[in-house]
Amino acid sequence: MDEIERPYDGCRKCLLGVRRLSRVKAATTSPERQREDVLTAVAAVGGHIIDWADDWEVSGATDPMTRPKLGPWLRDERGRYDGLVAAAVDRLGRNVVDCLNTGYKMRDEGKLLVTYGHEGVWNLDDPNDENRFTMEAWGAQMELRAIQRRNRDATKKIRAAGRPKGKPSYGFQYVRAVPNGRVDRVELHPHAAEVLRTVARRILADPENVSVSSEAARLNRLGELSPTDHLAVMSGKPAGGRPLVSHEPAQHVAV
């Protein structure tokens, strides 16, 4: 493992490991599987990993150039590297144009492009390799479109039934006329909304000395509940493992 992961040494096969996942859940093993696939692909071409561009909670529809971790490397802001290696083409992106732009960028800059499941380095000057790469990118895009369509259809159905698709964002709450009934409307949560307003006012009033991080630390010192714990308390559940009791009116309980 030490041989496969080591700093840049100018061997011309110093590759950047690329991993991406749209939704990270506690039960997922995708990060580990992607890591194994990347290391296998790297070993197959005799290269090594100099660093990892791990974009977790990043949609495949996001342009690779603007991704938080991969983007700076593609924009030449993170240092030297000889190419990219990913577990699959869809880890580079789920858009044909984005995938091709990234692939051609590697080709034009003389860098390597490697993905697990493809023998050797992609050669986009070869018609067969170019067609296969394009088809895999197209398949990834079609899968994304199918996911988006299913999500839209599901959203329409649950909205029509008065059922929430997800949890309310911090600062908001679902209102039900009947406990556990359909959601009648969404309202601002009096306390959580005021917390957000206060944070915004403090940052805007002194942006050089007050930041999101410093405000988070201040709220922790004050004992404010995190968004997750706040939602748990609104639902009558313990916060952070402590048996707290919610004082929210029944019709304001969020589920």
Tab-separated table of C-alpha atoms in Angstrom:
chain	number	residue	atom	x	y	z
A	1	MET	CA	0.000	0.000	0.000
A	2	ASP	CA	2.846	2.400	0.786
A	3	GLU	CA	4.172	1.798	-2.720
A	4	ILE	CA	0.827	2.659	-4.314
A	5	GLU	CA	0.221	5.762	-2.196
A	6	ARG	CA	3.208	8.083	-2.020
A	7	PRO	CA	4.073	11.728	-2.822
A	8	TYR	CA	4.733	13.116	-6.270
A	9	ASP	CA	8.133	11.925	-7.505
A	10	GLY	CA	8.153	12.807	-11.199
A	11	CYS	CA	7.755	9.209	-12.395
A	12	ARG	CA	5.109	10.364	-14.926
A	13	LYS	CA	2.523	8.092	-13.347
A	14	CYS	CA	1.759	10.178	-10.261
A	15	LEU	CA	-2.021	9.990	-10.331
A	16	LEU	CA	-4.810	11.720	-8.453
A	17	GLY	CA	-7.461	9.371	-7.047
A	18	VAL	CA	-10.980	10.591	-7.821
A	19	ARG	CA	-13.966	9.501	-5.725
A	20	ARG	CA	-17.487	10.924	-5.680
A	21	LEU	CA	-20.779	10.070	-4.044
A	22	SER	CA	-24.051	11.975	-4.198
A	23	ARG	CA	-25.362	10.777	-0.837
A	24	VAL	CA	-23.233	9.481	2.015
A	25	LYS	CA	-25.084	7.300	4.485
A	26	ALA	CA	-23.767	5.440	7.506
A	27	ALA	CA	-24.467	2.060	5.910
A	28	THR	CA	-22.835	2.780	2.543
A	29	THR	CA	-19.651	0.961	1.602
A	30	SER	CA	-19.199	2.840	-1.665
A	31	PRO	CA	-16.198	4.944	-0.504
A	32	GLU	CA	-14.297	1.784	0.421
A	33	ARG	CA	-15.300	0.002	-2.794
A	34	GLN	CA	-14.266	2.992	-4.882
A	35	ARG	CA	-10.928	3.118	-3.077
A	36	GLU	CA	-10.259	-0.565	-3.781
A	37	ASP	CA	-11.182	-0.158	-7.447
A	38	VAL	CA	-8.983	2.917	-7.829
A	39	LEU	CA	-5.987	1.210	-6.229
A	40	THR	CA	-6.500	-1.843	-8.434
A	41	ALA	CA	-6.628	0.336	-11.560
A	42	VAL	CA	-3.516	2.255	-10.472
A	43	ALA	CA	-1.563	-0.921	-9.851
A	44	ALA	CA	-2.575	-2.248	-13.288
A	45	VAL	CA	-0.904	0.693	-15.056
A	46	GLY	CA	2.131	0.763	-12.769
A	47	GLY	CA	1.285	4.111	-11.228
A	48	HIS	CA	0.744	5.415	-7.720
A	49	ILE	CA	-1.655	7.757	-5.899
A	50	ILE	CA	-0.288	11.104	-4.750
A	51	ASP	CA	-3.565	12.388	-3.241
A	52	TRP	CA	-7.333	11.881	-3.214
A	53	ALA	CA	-10.005	14.217	-4.575
A	54	ASP	CA	-12.966	12.956	-2.541
A	55	ASP	CA	-16.179	14.810	-3.353
A	56	TRP	CA	-18.761	13.441	-0.941
A	57	GLU	CA	-22.342	14.715	-1.090
A	58	VAL	CA	-21.664	16.055	-4.600
A	59	SER	CA	-24.078	15.348	-7.435
A	60	GLY	CA	-22.827	13.759	-10.618
A	61	ALA	CA	-24.456	16.669	-12.444
A	62	THR	CA	-21.836	19.028	-10.982
A	63	ASP	CA	-19.181	20.191	-13.435
A	64	PRO	CA	-15.866	18.554	-12.397
A	65	MET	CA	-14.160	21.947	-12.746
A	66	THR	CA	-16.348	23.329	-9.938
A	67	ARG	CA	-16.290	20.352	-7.584
A	68	PRO	CA	-14.844	21.256	-4.153
A	69	LYS	CA	-12.015	18.707	-4.181
A	70	LEU	CA	-11.447	17.817	-7.839
A	71	GLY	CA	-11.978	21.315	-9.219
A	72	PRO	CA	-8.813	22.908	-7.748
A	73	TRP	CA	-6.668	20.134	-9.252
A	74	LEU	CA	-8.235	20.579	-12.687
A	75	ARG	CA	-7.692	24.327	-12.393
A	76	ASP	CA	-3.993	23.709	-11.595
A	77	GLU	CA	-4.325	25.192	-8.116
A	78	ARG	CA	-3.112	22.194	-6.109
A	79	GLY	CA	0.204	21.239	-7.642
A	80	ARG	CA	1.635	18.797	-10.140
A	81	TYR	CA	0.034	15.477	-11.095
A	82	ASP	CA	0.239	13.197	-14.100
A	83	GLY	CA	-3.401	12.241	-14.490
A	84	LEU	CA	-6.647	11.036	-12.956
A	85	VAL	CA	-7.820	7.608	-11.883
A	86	ALA	CA	-11.413	6.824	-10.899
A	87	ALA	CA	-13.495	3.760	-10.090
A	88	ALA	CA	-15.661	4.410	-13.167
A	89	VAL	CA	-16.423	7.078	-15.745
A	90	ASP	CA	-19.545	8.080	-13.797
A	91	ARG	CA	-17.323	9.061	-10.838
A	92	LEU	CA	-15.896	11.767	-13.101
A	93	GLY	CA	-19.437	12.975	-13.763
A	94	ARG	CA	-22.867	12.071	-15.077
A	95	ASN	CA	-22.895	14.522	-17.944
A	96	VAL	CA	-21.530	13.659	-21.374
A	97	VAL	CA	-20.118	17.132	-21.999
A	98	ASP	CA	-18.436	17.334	-18.585
A	99	CYS	CA	-16.894	13.866	-18.936
A	100	LEU	CA	-15.615	14.579	-22.433
A	101	ASN	CA	-14.239	17.970	-21.412
A	102	THR	CA	-12.341	16.339	-18.547
A	103	GLY	CA	-11.103	13.520	-20.757
A	104	TYR	CA	-9.940	15.817	-23.534
A	105	LYS	CA	-8.296	18.109	-20.990
A	106	MET	CA	-6.187	15.175	-19.784
A	107	ARG	CA	-5.361	14.232	-23.393
A	108	ASP	CA	-4.463	17.749	-24.494
A	109	GLU	CA	-2.252	18.307	-21.439
A	110	GLY	CA	-0.478	14.993	-21.905
A	111	LYS	CA	-1.934	13.569	-18.700
A	112	LEU	CA	-3.219	10.051	-18.089
A	113	LEU	CA	-6.847	9.036	-17.619
A	114	VAL	CA	-7.547	5.693	-15.961
A	115	THR	CA	-10.770	4.061	-14.765
A	116	TYR	CA	-11.390	0.675	-13.201
A	117	GLY	CA	-12.781	-1.846	-15.683
A	118	HIS	CA	-10.975	-0.339	-18.667
A	119	GLU	CA	-7.736	-2.039	-19.626
A	120	GLY	CA	-4.849	0.384	-19.492
A	121	VAL	CA	-4.922	4.141	-19.973
A	122	TRP	CA	-7.736	5.738	-21.991
A	123	ASN	CA	-6.500	6.867	-25.397
A	124	LEU	CA	-9.031	9.374	-26.692
A	125	ASP	CA	-7.101	9.704	-29.950
A	126	ASP	CA	-8.111	6.132	-30.703
A	127	PRO	CA	-11.638	5.962	-32.190
A	128	ASN	CA	-12.510	2.773	-30.298
A	129	ASP	CA	-11.452	4.166	-26.936
A	130	GLU	CA	-13.095	7.513	-27.664
A	131	ASN	CA	-16.382	5.823	-28.610
A	132	ARG	CA	-16.340	3.581	-25.548
A	133	PHE	CA	-15.564	6.504	-23.228
A	134	THR	CA	-18.381	8.529	-24.803
A	135	MET	CA	-20.835	5.635	-24.480
A	136	GLU	CA	-19.991	5.127	-20.794
A	137	ALA	CA	-20.454	8.857	-20.199
A	138	TRP	CA	-23.764	8.711	-22.099
A	139	GLY	CA	-24.903	5.766	-19.970
A	140	ALA	CA	-24.058	7.713	-16.809
A	141	GLN	CA	-26.056	10.694	-18.076
A	142	MET	CA	-29.066	8.541	-18.949
A	143	GLU	CA	-28.986	7.005	-15.469
A	144	LEU	CA	-28.914	10.483	-13.940
A	145	ARG	CA	-31.903	11.554	-16.036
A	146	ALA	CA	-33.827	8.453	-14.900
A	147	ILE	CA	-33.037	9.215	-11.251
A	148	GLN	CA	-34.149	12.833	-11.678
A	149	ARG	CA	-37.381	11.737	-13.350
A	150	ARG	CA	-38.186	9.271	-10.557
A	151	ASN	CA	-37.491	11.930	-7.948
A	152	ARG	CA	-39.753	14.450	-9.684
A	153	ASP	CA	-42.577	11.920	-9.979
A	154	ALA	CA	-42.224	10.904	-6.334
A	155	THR	CA	-42.224	14.545	-5.239
A	156	LYS	CA	-45.435	15.277	-7.151
A	157	LYS	CA	-47.203	12.278	-5.626
A	158	ILE	CA	-46.242	12.923	-2.015
A	159	ARG	CA	-47.014	16.647	-2.303
A	160	ALA	CA	-50.451	15.840	-3.664
A	161	ALA	CA	-50.978	13.508	-0.700
A	162	GLY	CA	-49.800	16.138	1.796
A	163	ARG	CA	-46.852	14.033	2.869
A	164	PRO	CA	-43.365	15.559	3.169
A	165	LYS	CA	-40.619	14.116	0.996
A	166	GLY	CA	-37.921	14.944	3.514
A	167	LYS	CA	-37.295	16.665	6.796
A	168	PRO	CA	-37.871	20.407	7.200
A	169	SER	CA	-34.790	22.569	6.857
A	170	TYR	CA	-33.471	24.160	10.043
A	171	GLY	CA	-35.532	27.268	10.710
A	172	PHE	CA	-38.775	25.764	9.356
A	173	GLN	CA	-41.407	23.337	10.609
A	174	TYR	CA	-44.266	21.331	9.144
A	175	VAL	CA	-47.702	22.212	10.490
A	176	ARG	CA	-50.448	19.590	10.752
A	177	ALA	CA	-54.006	20.267	11.846
A	178	VAL	CA	-54.162	16.668	13.039
A	179	PRO	CA	-51.159	14.964	14.720
A	180	ASN	CA	-49.503	12.538	12.280
A	181	GLY	CA	-51.904	13.736	9.582
A	182	ARG	CA	-51.088	15.378	6.277
A	183	VAL	CA	-48.913	18.484	6.217
A	184	ASP	CA	-51.102	21.549	5.845
A	185	ARG	CA	-48.362	24.150	5.491
A	186	VAL	CA	-44.761	25.053	6.265
A	187	GLU	CA	-43.982	27.781	8.797
A	188	LEU	CA	-40.932	29.430	10.255
A	189	HIS	CA	-39.910	27.887	13.557
A	190	PRO	CA	-39.885	30.822	16.027
A	191	HIS	CA	-36.670	29.931	17.860
A	192	ALA	CA	-34.631	28.338	15.052
A	193	ALA	CA	-35.507	31.132	12.616
A	194	GLU	CA	-34.366	33.736	15.125
A	195	VAL	CA	-31.086	31.844	15.629
A	196	LEU	CA	-30.439	32.046	11.881
A	197	ARG	CA	-31.366	35.732	11.733
A	198	THR	CA	-28.988	36.512	14.608
A	199	VAL	CA	-26.140	34.623	12.942
A	200	ALA	CA	-26.741	36.463	9.658
A	201	ARG	CA	-26.859	39.858	11.376
A	202	ARG	CA	-23.623	39.205	13.283
A	203	ILE	CA	-21.702	38.042	10.188
A	204	LEU	CA	-22.950	40.909	8.002
A	205	ALA	CA	-22.151	43.473	10.701
A	206	ASP	CA	-18.520	42.331	11.128
A	207	PRO	CA	-17.469	39.940	8.312
A	208	GLU	CA	-13.746	40.341	9.059
A	209	ASN	CA	-14.042	39.015	12.612
A	210	VAL	CA	-17.207	36.936	12.559
A	211	SER	CA	-17.441	33.842	10.393
A	212	VAL	CA	-19.682	30.812	10.019
A	213	SER	CA	-17.150	28.775	12.009
A	214	SER	CA	-16.960	31.281	14.858
A	215	GLU	CA	-20.751	31.472	14.996
A	216	ALA	CA	-20.989	27.682	15.145
A	217	ALA	CA	-18.557	27.710	18.073
A	218	ARG	CA	-20.591	30.455	19.797
A	219	LEU	CA	-23.830	28.487	19.404
A	220	ASN	CA	-22.125	25.404	20.829
A	221	ARG	CA	-21.030	27.393	23.877
A	222	LEU	CA	-24.592	28.630	24.335
A	223	GLY	CA	-25.853	25.049	24.239
A	224	GLU	CA	-27.952	25.517	21.105
A	225	LEU	CA	-29.135	22.253	19.605
A	226	SER	CA	-27.631	21.226	16.301
A	227	PRO	CA	-30.096	21.018	13.366
A	228	THR	CA	-30.223	17.230	13.780
A	229	ASP	CA	-30.875	17.396	17.525
A	230	HIS	CA	-33.357	20.238	17.052
A	231	LEU	CA	-35.334	18.105	14.622
A	232	ALA	CA	-35.195	15.158	17.022
A	233	VAL	CA	-36.593	17.254	19.867
A	234	MET	CA	-39.348	18.590	17.619
A	235	SER	CA	-40.268	14.965	16.974
A	236	GLY	CA	-40.323	14.141	20.692
A	237	LYS	CA	-37.089	12.153	20.518
A	238	PRO	CA	-33.872	12.453	22.565
A	239	ALA	CA	-31.215	14.917	21.411
A	240	GLY	CA	-27.712	13.556	21.309
A	241	GLY	CA	-28.754	10.508	23.276
A	242	ARG	CA	-30.189	12.558	26.148
A	243	PRO	CA	-33.851	11.940	27.114
A	244	LEU	CA	-35.173	15.424	26.370
A	245	VAL	CA	-38.896	16.146	26.092
A	246	SER	CA	-40.214	18.336	23.310
A	247	HIS	CA	-42.337	21.309	24.337
A	248	GLU	CA	-43.622	21.946	20.804
A	249	PRO	CA	-47.414	21.973	20.336
A	250	ALA	CA	-48.686	18.717	18.876
A	251	GLN	CA	-49.728	20.311	15.593
A	252	HIS	CA	-46.167	21.577	15.081
A	253	VAL	CA	-44.446	18.243	15.522
A	254	ALA	CA	-42.207	17.468	12.546
A	255	VAL	CA	-42.019	13.911	11.286
